[in-house]
Short mmCIF file of C-alpha atoms in Angstrom, two decimals:
data_model
loop_
_atom_site.label_atom_id
_atom_site.label_comp_id
_atom_site.label_asym_id
_atom_site.label_seq_id
_atom_site.Cartn_x
_atom_site.Cartn_y
_atom_site.Cartn_z
CA MET F 856 250.34 125.41 374.02
CA ARG F 857 248.33 124.87 377.23
CA ASP F 858 248.12 121.31 378.41
CA GLY F 859 245.47 119.29 376.63
CA VAL F 860 244.34 122.19 374.43
CA VAL F 861 243.31 121.05 370.96
CA ALA F 862 245.57 122.95 368.58
CA GLY F 863 242.90 123.62 365.97
CA SER F 864 241.06 126.06 368.25
CA PHE F 865 243.90 128.37 369.27
CA ARG F 866 242.88 131.24 366.98
CA ASP F 867 239.55 131.89 368.70
CA PRO F 868 239.75 134.46 371.54
CA SER F 869 236.24 133.44 372.66
CA GLY F 870 237.39 130.07 374.00
CA PHE F 871 239.12 126.85 373.09
CA VAL F 872 238.68 123.10 372.99
CA PHE F 873 240.64 120.87 375.34
CA GLU F 874 240.84 117.18 376.08
CA ARG F 875 240.89 115.64 379.54
CA SER F 876 240.72 111.94 380.35
CA GLY F 877 239.70 111.16 376.80
CA GLN F 878 236.76 113.58 376.92
CA ILE F 879 236.47 116.74 374.83
CA TYR F 880 235.57 120.02 376.59
CA ARG F 881 235.30 123.64 375.55
CA GLN F 882 236.34 126.55 377.73
CA VAL F 883 234.26 129.69 377.17
CA ASN F 884 236.31 132.78 377.94
CA ARG F 885 234.98 135.80 379.84
CA ARG F 886 235.29 137.99 376.79
CA TYR F 887 232.61 135.82 375.14
CA GLN F 888 230.31 135.89 378.20
CA ASP F 889 227.73 138.32 376.75
CA SER F 890 227.46 136.48 373.44
CA TYR F 891 227.28 133.08 375.14
CA ASP F 892 224.53 134.23 377.50
CA LEU F 893 222.63 135.78 374.59
CA LEU F 894 222.96 132.57 372.55
CA LEU F 895 221.15 130.70 375.31
CA SER F 896 218.67 133.40 376.38
CA CYS F 897 217.48 134.42 372.91
CA GLY F 898 216.45 130.86 372.07
CA LEU F 899 218.95 130.45 369.22
CA TYR F 900 220.85 127.56 370.79
CA GLU F 901 217.61 125.70 371.47
CA ALA F 902 216.35 126.38 367.95
CA LEU F 903 219.54 125.03 366.40
CA VAL F 904 219.81 121.97 368.65
CA SER F 905 216.18 121.00 368.09
CA ARG F 906 216.78 121.05 364.32
CA GLY F 907 220.01 119.04 364.67
CA LEU F 908 222.07 121.90 363.22
CA ILE F 909 224.55 122.34 366.06
CA VAL F 910 226.11 119.93 368.55
CA HIS F 911 224.42 120.01 371.93
CA HIS F 912 226.47 120.59 375.05
CA GLU F 913 226.13 120.67 378.79
CA GLU F 914 227.78 123.02 381.21
CA VAL F 915 230.02 121.13 383.62
CA ASP F 916 231.69 121.94 386.89
CA LEU F 917 235.28 121.23 385.87
CA ALA F 918 238.46 123.13 386.61
CA PRO F 919 239.21 125.09 383.41
CA PRO F 920 242.72 124.93 381.91
CA ASP F 921 242.96 128.73 381.92
CA PRO F 922 240.94 129.87 384.96
CA ALA F 923 242.04 133.51 384.78
CA ILE F 924 239.98 134.06 381.62
CA ALA F 925 237.39 131.30 381.98
CA TYR F 926 233.64 131.89 382.12
CA ARG F 927 232.19 128.40 381.57
CA VAL F 928 233.31 124.88 380.73
CA LEU F 929 231.13 122.93 378.29
CA ARG F 930 231.06 119.25 377.46
CA PRO F 931 229.93 119.06 373.83
CA GLU F 932 228.50 115.99 372.18
CA ARG F 933 231.36 113.93 370.82
CA ILE F 934 231.77 113.55 367.07
CA PRO F 935 233.07 110.02 366.33
CA PHE F 936 235.60 111.11 363.72
CA ILE F 937 236.88 114.59 362.88
CA SER F 938 237.12 115.02 359.13
CA TYR F 939 238.28 117.94 357.03
CA PRO F 940 236.80 119.67 353.96
CA TYR F 941 239.58 118.37 351.69
CA GLU F 942 238.35 114.86 352.54
CA TRP F 943 234.74 115.57 351.55
CA SER F 944 232.99 114.86 348.28
CA PHE F 945 231.15 117.58 346.39
CA SER F 946 227.78 116.91 348.01
CA GLN F 947 229.30 116.84 351.48
CA LEU F 948 230.90 120.25 350.96
CA ARG F 949 227.69 121.59 349.44
CA ASP F 950 225.56 120.30 352.33
CA ALA F 951 228.03 121.84 354.79
CA ALA F 952 227.69 125.16 352.95
CA LEU F 953 223.90 125.00 353.02
CA LEU F 954 223.99 124.13 356.73
CA THR F 955 226.14 127.21 357.39
CA LEU F 956 223.66 129.43 355.52
CA GLU F 957 220.68 127.88 357.29
CA VAL F 958 222.32 128.44 360.67
CA GLN F 959 223.09 132.03 359.71
CA GLU F 960 219.50 132.65 358.64
CA ILE F 961 218.13 131.29 361.93
CA ALA F 962 220.74 133.28 363.85
CA LEU F 963 219.65 136.49 362.10
CA ALA F 964 216.05 135.83 363.10
CA HIS F 965 217.27 135.68 366.72
CA GLY F 966 219.31 138.88 366.52
CA MET F 967 222.64 137.08 366.21
CA SER F 968 225.07 136.33 363.39
CA LEU F 969 227.90 133.90 362.64
CA HIS F 970 231.17 135.76 362.96
CA ASP F 971 232.97 133.07 361.02
CA ALA F 972 231.95 130.66 358.31
CA SER F 973 234.80 128.20 358.37
CA ALA F 974 234.20 124.84 356.73
CA TYR F 975 236.21 123.37 359.60
CA ASN F 976 233.39 124.35 361.95
CA VAL F 977 231.22 121.73 360.28
CA GLN F 978 231.55 118.03 360.99
CA PHE F 979 229.59 114.98 359.90
CA ARG F 980 227.52 112.95 362.34
CA GLY F 981 227.16 109.97 360.07
CA ALA F 982 225.89 111.58 356.87
CA LYS F 983 224.49 114.69 358.56
CA PRO F 984 226.50 117.90 358.72
CA VAL F 985 226.45 119.72 362.03
CA LEU F 986 228.00 122.95 363.31
CA ILE F 987 230.48 122.20 366.09
CA ASP F 988 231.56 125.69 367.09
CA THR F 989 229.20 126.97 369.78
CA LEU F 990 231.25 130.15 370.06
CA SER F 991 230.75 131.29 366.46
CA PHE F 992 227.87 133.64 367.23
CA GLU F 993 227.77 137.31 368.09
CA ARG F 994 225.06 139.93 368.54
CA ILE F 995 224.13 141.21 365.13
CA ARG F 996 225.93 144.43 364.28
CA LYS F 997 223.27 146.84 363.12
CA ASP F 998 223.69 148.13 359.56
CA GLU F 999 226.91 146.18 359.06
CA PRO F 1000 227.57 143.46 356.45
CA TRP F 1001 228.41 139.83 357.17
CA ILE F 1002 231.87 139.67 358.65
CA ALA F 1003 232.22 136.04 357.52
CA TYR F 1004 231.21 136.60 353.89
CA GLY F 1005 234.74 136.42 352.46
CA GLN F 1006 235.47 133.27 354.44
CA PHE F 1007 232.26 131.63 353.23
CA CYS F 1008 233.26 132.34 349.62
CA ARG F 1009 236.78 130.97 350.11
CA HIS F 1010 235.80 127.90 352.13
CA PHE F 1011 232.67 126.89 350.26
CA LEU F 1012 231.69 128.75 347.12
CA ALA F 1013 235.10 128.82 345.42
CA PRO F 1014 235.89 125.10 345.85
CA LEU F 1015 232.34 124.08 344.96
CA ALA F 1016 232.41 126.17 341.78
CA LEU F 1017 235.75 124.66 340.79
CA MET F 1018 234.47 121.14 341.48
CA ALA F 1019 231.34 121.85 339.46
CA TYR F 1020 232.86 123.67 336.50
CA ARG F 1021 236.29 122.03 336.26
CA ASP F 1022 236.79 118.79 338.13
CA VAL F 1023 235.65 117.34 341.44
CA ARG F 1024 239.26 116.53 342.28
CA LEU F 1025 239.95 120.24 342.69
CA GLY F 1026 238.41 119.97 346.16
CA SER F 1027 241.88 118.85 347.21
CA LEU F 1028 243.07 122.45 346.72
CA LEU F 1029 241.63 123.02 350.19
CA ARG F 1030 244.52 120.98 351.51
CA ASP F 1031 246.98 123.57 350.23
CA HIS F 1032 244.84 126.53 351.26
CA ILE F 1033 243.52 125.81 354.72
CA ASP F 1034 241.80 129.18 354.99
CA GLY F 1035 239.95 128.50 351.78
CA ILE F 1036 240.80 128.91 348.12
CA PRO F 1037 241.89 132.48 347.32
CA LEU F 1038 239.20 134.04 345.17
CA ASP F 1039 241.63 135.34 342.56
CA LEU F 1040 242.92 131.79 342.08
CA ALA F 1041 239.38 130.42 341.79
CA ALA F 1042 238.46 133.13 339.27
CA LEU F 1043 241.58 132.31 337.26
CA LEU F 1044 240.85 128.58 337.16
CA LEU F 1045 237.14 128.78 336.41
CA PRO F 1046 236.07 128.55 332.77
CA LEU F 1047 234.43 131.50 331.02
CA ARG F 1048 230.98 129.89 331.23
CA ALA F 1049 231.05 130.19 335.03
CA ARG F 1050 230.82 133.96 334.55
CA MET F 1051 227.47 133.45 332.84
CA LYS F 1052 226.02 132.64 336.27
CA PRO F 1053 225.17 135.98 337.90
CA SER F 1054 225.75 134.70 341.43
CA LEU F 1055 229.23 133.37 340.60
CA LEU F 1056 230.04 136.48 338.60
CA LEU F 1057 229.18 138.54 341.67
CA HIS F 1058 230.51 136.49 344.60
CA LEU F 1059 233.63 135.11 342.97
CA HIS F 1060 234.76 137.13 339.99
CA ALA F 1061 233.68 140.66 341.00
CA HIS F 1062 234.59 139.88 344.60
CA ALA F 1063 238.08 138.72 343.56
CA ARG F 1064 238.54 141.74 341.35
CA HIS F 1065 237.58 144.03 344.20
CA GLN F 1066 240.08 142.31 346.48
CA ALA F 1067 242.76 142.68 343.86
CA GLY F 1068 242.87 146.42 343.96
CA THR F 1069 239.77 148.46 343.45
CA ALA F 1070 239.13 148.84 347.18
CA THR F 1071 239.75 151.90 349.27
CA THR F 1072 241.18 151.72 352.75
CA LYS F 1073 238.38 153.90 354.14
CA ARG F 1074 235.27 152.29 355.49
CA SER F 1075 232.24 153.37 353.56
CA SER F 1076 229.75 155.48 355.47
CA ARG F 1077 226.93 153.64 353.69
CA SER F 1078 225.14 151.04 355.80
CA PHE F 1079 224.13 147.49 355.01
CA SER F 1080 220.38 147.05 355.49
CA ALA F 1081 218.63 143.99 356.88
CA THR F 1082 217.10 143.50 353.42
CA ALA F 1083 220.57 143.51 351.84
CA PHE F 1084 221.69 140.96 354.45
CA GLN F 1085 218.73 138.76 353.60
CA GLY F 1086 219.54 139.19 349.91
CA LEU F 1087 223.15 138.18 350.52
CA ILE F 1088 222.19 134.92 352.22
CA GLU F 1089 219.56 134.12 349.57
CA SER F 1090 222.00 134.89 346.79
CA LEU F 1091 224.70 132.67 348.29
CA ARG F 1092 222.20 129.87 348.80
CA THR F 1093 221.06 130.12 345.18
CA ALA F 1094 224.67 130.07 344.02
CA VAL F 1095 225.46 126.96 346.07
CA LYS F 1096 222.24 125.09 345.23
CA ARG F 1097 222.66 125.53 341.49
CA LEU F 1098 226.09 123.93 341.44
CA GLN F 1099 226.25 120.28 340.43
CA PRO F 1100 229.32 118.05 340.21
CA ALA F 1101 230.42 117.54 336.62
CA THR F 1102 230.20 113.75 336.85
CA SER F 1103 230.21 111.33 339.74
CA LYS F 1104 230.08 107.85 338.34
CA THR F 1105 233.50 106.28 337.91
CA GLN F 1106 234.80 102.78 337.27
CA TRP F 1107 235.12 102.34 341.04
CA SER F 1108 231.69 103.57 342.09
CA SER F 1109 230.15 100.74 340.06
CA TYR F 1110 232.77 98.24 341.26
CA TYR F 1111 230.35 96.04 343.20
CA SER F 1112 227.10 96.76 341.38
CA GLU F 1113 228.70 95.69 338.08
CA ALA F 1114 231.12 93.21 339.60
CA ASP F 1115 231.93 90.22 337.48
CA HIS F 1116 234.85 89.02 339.59
CA TYR F 1117 232.78 87.84 342.54
CA SER F 1118 230.24 85.07 342.47
CA ASP F 1119 227.16 85.59 344.61
CA GLU F 1120 228.41 82.86 346.90
CA THR F 1121 231.80 84.54 347.33
CA LEU F 1122 230.20 87.87 348.14
CA ARG F 1123 227.83 86.29 350.63
CA HIS F 1124 230.67 84.39 352.27
CA LYS F 1125 232.86 87.48 352.46
CA GLN F 1126 230.02 89.39 354.02
CA ALA F 1127 229.51 86.65 356.62
CA LEU F 1128 233.22 86.67 357.48
CA VAL F 1129 233.24 90.44 357.89
CA GLU F 1130 230.20 90.21 360.16
CA ALA F 1131 231.90 87.51 362.23
CA ALA F 1132 235.01 89.69 362.60
CA ILE F 1133 232.92 92.68 363.68
CA ASP F 1134 231.05 90.58 366.21
CA TYR F 1135 234.30 89.13 367.57
CA VAL F 1136 235.99 92.53 368.05
CA ALA F 1137 232.79 94.38 369.12
CA PRO F 1138 234.32 97.73 368.13
CA GLU F 1139 233.04 101.26 368.73
CA THR F 1140 234.73 102.51 365.57
CA VAL F 1141 235.40 100.78 362.27
CA TRP F 1142 237.48 102.23 359.46
CA ASP F 1143 237.01 100.62 356.07
CA LEU F 1144 240.03 101.37 353.87
CA GLY F 1145 239.43 101.29 350.14
CA ALA F 1146 235.77 101.03 351.06
CA ASN F 1147 234.42 101.79 347.60
CA THR F 1148 230.74 102.61 348.15
CA GLY F 1149 230.81 101.21 351.69
CA ARG F 1150 229.16 97.83 351.24
CA PHE F 1151 231.11 96.17 354.07
CA ALA F 1152 231.33 99.19 356.36
CA ARG F 1153 227.54 99.23 356.38
CA LEU F 1154 227.58 95.85 358.10
CA ALA F 1155 229.16 97.64 361.06
CA ALA F 1156 226.93 100.71 360.79
CA LYS F 1157 223.85 98.49 360.98
CA ARG F 1158 225.14 97.24 364.35
CA ASP F 1159 225.13 100.81 365.67
CA ILE F 1160 228.89 101.06 365.25
CA SER F 1161 230.43 104.24 363.92
CA ALA F 1162 231.82 103.32 360.49
CA ILE F 1163 234.13 105.52 358.44
CA CYS F 1164 234.63 104.64 354.77
CA PHE F 1165 237.80 105.83 353.08
CA ASP F 1166 238.33 105.72 349.36
CA SER F 1167 240.51 107.66 346.95
CA ASP F 1168 237.78 107.72 344.32
CA HIS F 1169 235.50 110.75 344.51
CA GLY F 1170 232.67 109.00 342.66
CA SER F 1171 232.57 106.15 345.17
CA VAL F 1172 232.58 108.49 348.18
CA GLU F 1173 229.92 110.68 346.60
CA GLU F 1174 227.69 107.68 345.89
CA SER F 1175 228.15 106.27 349.38
CA TYR F 1176 227.34 109.64 350.96
CA ARG F 1177 224.23 110.21 348.81
CA ARG F 1178 222.97 106.75 349.64
CA ALA F 1179 223.46 107.37 353.35
CA VAL F 1180 221.53 110.64 353.06
CA GLU F 1181 218.70 109.04 351.07
CA LEU F 1182 218.36 106.10 353.44
CA ASP F 1183 218.93 108.24 356.54
CA GLU F 1184 221.80 106.01 357.66
CA HIS F 1185 223.14 107.37 360.94
CA ASN F 1186 226.47 105.70 361.50
CA ILE F 1187 228.24 105.84 358.19
CA THR F 1188 230.61 108.60 357.10
CA SER F 1189 232.37 108.46 353.74
CA LEU F 1190 235.61 110.32 353.11
CA ILE F 1191 238.13 110.77 350.32
CA CYS F 1192 241.52 109.39 351.24
CA ASP F 1193 244.35 108.21 349.03
CA LEU F 1194 246.18 105.75 351.26
CA THR F 1195 249.41 106.27 349.34
CA ASN F 1196 249.18 109.95 350.28
CA PRO F 1197 246.84 110.26 353.29
CA SER F 1198 245.92 113.58 354.88
CA PRO F 1199 249.00 115.02 356.60
CA SER F 1200 249.27 117.23 359.68
CA LEU F 1201 248.63 120.77 358.52
CA GLY F 1202 248.50 124.36 359.66
CA TRP F 1203 250.30 126.20 362.40
CA ALA F 1204 253.10 124.11 363.91
CA HIS F 1205 251.68 121.13 361.98
CA LYS F 1206 248.99 120.82 364.61
CA GLU F 1207 245.86 122.59 363.41
CA ARG F 1208 244.62 119.73 361.24
CA LEU F 1209 245.53 116.19 362.20
CA SER F 1210 246.97 113.51 360.00
CA LEU F 1211 245.03 110.30 359.49
CA ILE F 1212 247.37 108.46 361.87
CA ASP F 1213 246.84 111.09 364.58
CA ARG F 1214 243.09 110.54 364.36
CA GLY F 1215 243.44 106.83 365.06
CA PRO F 1216 243.66 104.12 366.02
CA ALA F 1217 240.31 102.63 365.09
CA ASP F 1218 239.08 99.66 367.06
CA LEU F 1219 238.78 97.68 363.84
CA VAL F 1220 240.23 98.41 360.41
CA LEU F 1221 238.89 96.61 357.35
CA ALA F 1222 241.35 96.30 354.46
CA LEU F 1223 239.44 94.24 351.92
CA ALA F 1224 240.66 93.74 348.35
CA LEU F 1225 243.20 96.47 349.03
CA ILE F 1226 246.63 95.00 349.59
CA HIS F 1227 247.39 94.22 345.92
CA HIS F 1228 246.69 97.85 344.98
CA LEU F 1229 249.20 99.05 347.58
CA ALA F 1230 251.85 96.34 347.14
CA ILE F 1231 251.71 95.77 343.38
CA GLY F 1232 249.89 98.86 342.08
CA ASN F 1233 252.00 101.27 344.16
CA ASN F 1234 255.16 99.34 345.01
CA VAL F 1235 254.68 99.64 348.79
CA PRO F 1236 256.60 96.82 350.52
CA LEU F 1237 254.44 94.45 352.57
CA GLY F 1238 256.36 95.35 355.74
CA ASP F 1239 255.55 99.04 355.30
CA ILE F 1240 251.90 98.27 354.70
CA ALA F 1241 251.82 96.20 357.89
CA CYS F 1242 253.53 98.95 359.90
CA PHE F 1243 251.09 101.64 358.67
CA LEU F 1244 248.05 99.49 359.38
CA HIS F 1245 249.44 98.74 362.83
CA LEU F 1246 249.59 102.47 363.57
CA ILE F 1247 245.93 103.03 362.79
CA SER F 1248 244.28 99.88 364.12
CA ARG F 1249 243.70 97.87 367.27
CA TYR F 1250 242.33 95.00 365.23
CA LEU F 1251 242.80 94.44 361.53
CA PHE F 1252 240.68 92.36 359.19
CA ILE F 1253 242.61 92.08 355.95
CA GLU F 1254 242.12 90.20 352.71
CA PHE F 1255 245.15 88.73 350.99
CA VAL F 1256 244.76 88.59 347.22
CA PRO F 1257 247.37 86.21 345.70
CA LYS F 1258 249.11 86.60 342.35
CA THR F 1259 246.93 83.87 340.90
CA ASP F 1260 243.82 86.01 341.43
CA PRO F 1261 242.45 87.50 338.17
CA LYS F 1262 242.56 91.04 339.60
CA VAL F 1263 246.26 90.75 340.44
CA ALA F 1264 246.90 89.20 337.05
CA VAL F 1265 245.46 92.34 335.46
CA LEU F 1266 247.82 94.52 337.51
CA LEU F 1267 250.78 92.37 336.54
CA SER F 1268 249.85 92.19 332.87
CA VAL F 1269 251.24 95.65 332.21
CA ARG F 1270 254.41 95.49 334.27
CA ASP F 1271 257.27 93.25 335.29
CA ASP F 1272 256.67 91.02 338.28
CA ILE F 1273 259.28 92.38 340.69
CA PHE F 1274 257.28 91.31 343.72
CA GLU F 1275 259.02 88.14 344.82
CA ASP F 1276 257.87 88.54 348.43
CA TYR F 1277 254.24 88.94 347.44
CA THR F 1278 253.15 85.47 348.56
CA ILE F 1279 250.97 84.28 351.41
CA ALA F 1280 254.14 83.34 353.33
CA GLY F 1281 255.69 86.78 352.68
CA PHE F 1282 252.44 88.44 353.75
CA GLU F 1283 252.16 86.47 356.99
CA ASN F 1284 255.82 87.06 357.77
CA ALA F 1285 255.55 90.84 357.24
CA PHE F 1286 252.42 91.19 359.35
CA ALA F 1287 253.67 88.91 362.13
CA HIS F 1288 256.10 91.67 363.12
CA TRP F 1289 253.23 94.00 364.03
CA PHE F 1290 250.21 91.80 364.65
CA ASP F 1291 249.11 88.63 366.40
CA GLN F 1292 247.05 86.38 364.18
CA VAL F 1293 243.59 85.73 365.58
CA GLU F 1294 241.99 83.78 362.78
CA THR F 1295 242.46 83.02 359.08
CA LYS F 1296 239.68 81.97 356.71
CA GLU F 1297 239.65 80.99 353.06
CA LEU F 1298 237.16 82.85 350.93
CA ALA F 1299 234.73 80.52 349.15
CA ASP F 1300 235.11 80.03 345.42
CA SER F 1301 238.36 82.01 345.28
CA GLN F 1302 242.03 81.80 346.21
CA ARG F 1303 241.82 84.71 348.60
CA THR F 1304 242.23 84.50 352.38
CA LEU F 1305 240.91 86.75 355.14
CA HIS F 1306 242.95 87.38 358.27
CA LEU F 1307 241.83 88.80 361.59
CA MET F 1308 244.78 90.21 363.56
CA ARG F 1309 245.36 92.07 366.80
CA SER F 1310 247.89 94.93 366.95
CA ARG F 1311 250.66 93.46 369.08
CA ARG F 1312 252.75 96.30 370.42
CA PRO F 1313 251.27 99.26 372.27
CA ARG F 1314 250.89 102.06 369.75
CA GLY F 1315 253.73 104.55 369.83
CA SER F 1316 255.89 102.51 372.19
CA GLU F 1317 258.69 102.10 369.71
CA ALA F 1318 260.16 103.74 366.68
CA VAL F 1319 258.19 103.32 363.50
CA GLY F 1320 259.95 101.15 361.00
CA PHE F 1321 259.57 103.21 357.84
CA MET Y 445 251.26 153.59 346.44
CA LEU Y 446 247.65 152.45 346.41
CA ARG Y 447 248.80 148.89 345.66
CA VAL Y 448 251.17 148.96 348.60
CA GLN Y 449 248.36 150.09 350.89
CA LEU Y 450 246.02 147.41 349.58
CA ALA Y 451 248.54 144.71 350.36
CA TYR Y 452 247.86 145.45 354.01
CA ILE Y 453 244.11 144.95 353.74
CA ASP Y 454 243.31 141.35 354.56
CA PRO Y 455 240.80 139.60 352.30
CA GLY Y 456 238.18 139.78 355.06
CA SER Y 457 238.28 143.58 355.17
CA SER Y 458 238.03 143.78 351.41
CA SER Y 459 235.03 141.43 351.45
CA TYR Y 460 233.43 143.70 354.04
CA LEU Y 461 233.73 146.73 351.78
CA PHE Y 462 232.63 144.74 348.75
CA GLN Y 463 229.34 143.85 350.43
CA ILE Y 464 228.57 147.50 351.07
CA LEU Y 465 229.25 148.16 347.42
CA ILE Y 466 226.77 145.52 346.28
CA ALA Y 467 224.19 146.18 349.04
CA SER Y 468 221.70 147.87 346.71
CA LEU Y 469 221.93 145.01 344.22
CA LEU Y 470 221.24 142.45 346.95
CA ALA Y 471 218.29 144.44 348.30
CA VAL Y 472 216.82 144.79 344.80
CA GLY Y 473 217.17 141.01 344.43
CA VAL Y 474 215.04 140.49 347.52
CA GLY Y 475 212.47 143.04 346.24
CA VAL Y 476 212.20 141.27 342.89
CA ARG Y 477 211.75 137.90 344.57
CA VAL Y 478 209.05 139.21 346.92
CA PHE Y 479 207.29 140.92 344.00
CA TRP Y 480 207.45 137.76 341.88
CA LYS Y 481 206.10 135.63 344.72
CA ARG Y 482 203.13 137.95 345.13
CA ILE Y 483 202.40 137.96 341.39
CA SER Y 484 202.57 134.17 341.19
CA SER Y 485 200.42 133.81 344.29
CA ILE Y 486 197.76 136.12 342.82
CA ALA Y 487 197.94 134.25 339.51
CA ARG Y 488 197.52 130.92 341.29
CA SER Y 489 194.49 132.11 343.24
CA VAL Y 490 192.86 133.53 340.06
CA PHE Y 491 193.39 130.29 338.12
CA SER Y 492 192.27 128.05 340.97
CA ARG Y 493 189.07 130.12 341.27
CA GLY Y 494 188.53 129.70 337.51
CA GLU Y 495 188.92 125.93 337.79
CA ARG Y 496 186.31 125.77 340.56
#
């Protein structure tokens, strides 16, 4: 791998992404010169940027990593956090699909076409999806079908249909199939009633059946008209738009709105303490772990700080995302993440898609009302929790929930208390190995405490203690 | 033999051929939509004239 080259872009012969001095760049290769020039000269790039559909970039005078094949070096707008489709809720994946189709439609009007429709080419700027691959366009091939059609169906339509007709949790299948869910698998898993939808019957079931063995190896001499192309995009858009998640509301998504375990005073006090921690650290990025619907992360987002909410509950992430879209909140991104099994490194040589740890550390990590779920609900030792949080944070603001708290009592009511170390002293001792204490506050009208800590050792300077 | 050959066609190639197969269907879909839009637009203009 060339020095600094971002592994996720190695497949594309048109160019690649590289990092230098903490800044992301994209080398455009000579073989993409004609398409790149056309993208700019035909007005497509301008049309997409003005609508906020693609990241903007500027050409820079920088020595390219591979000068023998280089045509241009671009500095694209930086996305605060790279997320992956298996971390998105239903509506996020659906909006990414609709963005891809909208971009394709505009490209067609400019005589160009997307030559791939990878969900990984879409990222979220806050709650807004945006295409990040400037090199995805080519001059339209007259009378030929959409080269990216199969990929669109695997990356978007198949997972969305499964999430709509079976269960939203099936979006995680994208983690196993990083080039999208095979259509025969999707067709097998979908219920019979999905076949009643003509667009799904066509683009998933008939498509899968054709792939399975009714094809011929010869290219058909018949052409694909512009009207058929238009029909294809309209048909895919109809298919995507008509899909709805089976159900979104869960016990967690209504955790705060129906909360009976917090008094108003406690909530207000907790909010004030979070705000004080944010103001003290003055971070550029905040990760809120176990964020639920993002109540506390929004305190950072309102300060123009990029806030990423992580929660394992699809309903909570979906609700947080929809709210951000409705209220046009710019700095908040909500993602699905089970902290007991966070996104791993995936793909070729384990480098195409980064693990959660590799995408950190965040300037400030919030871990509020979380530790009892990890320590008692999932048997993770306090020392291991501290080590993991150290790896992903520069500062940590964490809430300790003691055994005497009603929520911990509920967890312990159905199991033996084997957690002798789960005390405030055990907590402070475990975290002292990885963090310096900055400040500790007691939460009003409760037995909980909130701790602001600074990661002590330089990240990666010593072996991890797991 | 055919199955063996098909194993060497990647899903993208198969999707390419599939689109050509359904091209007429997609084009008809567009025709129907355009036709329906025209009919509903005419109907709207007739009814709005009647209301005036």
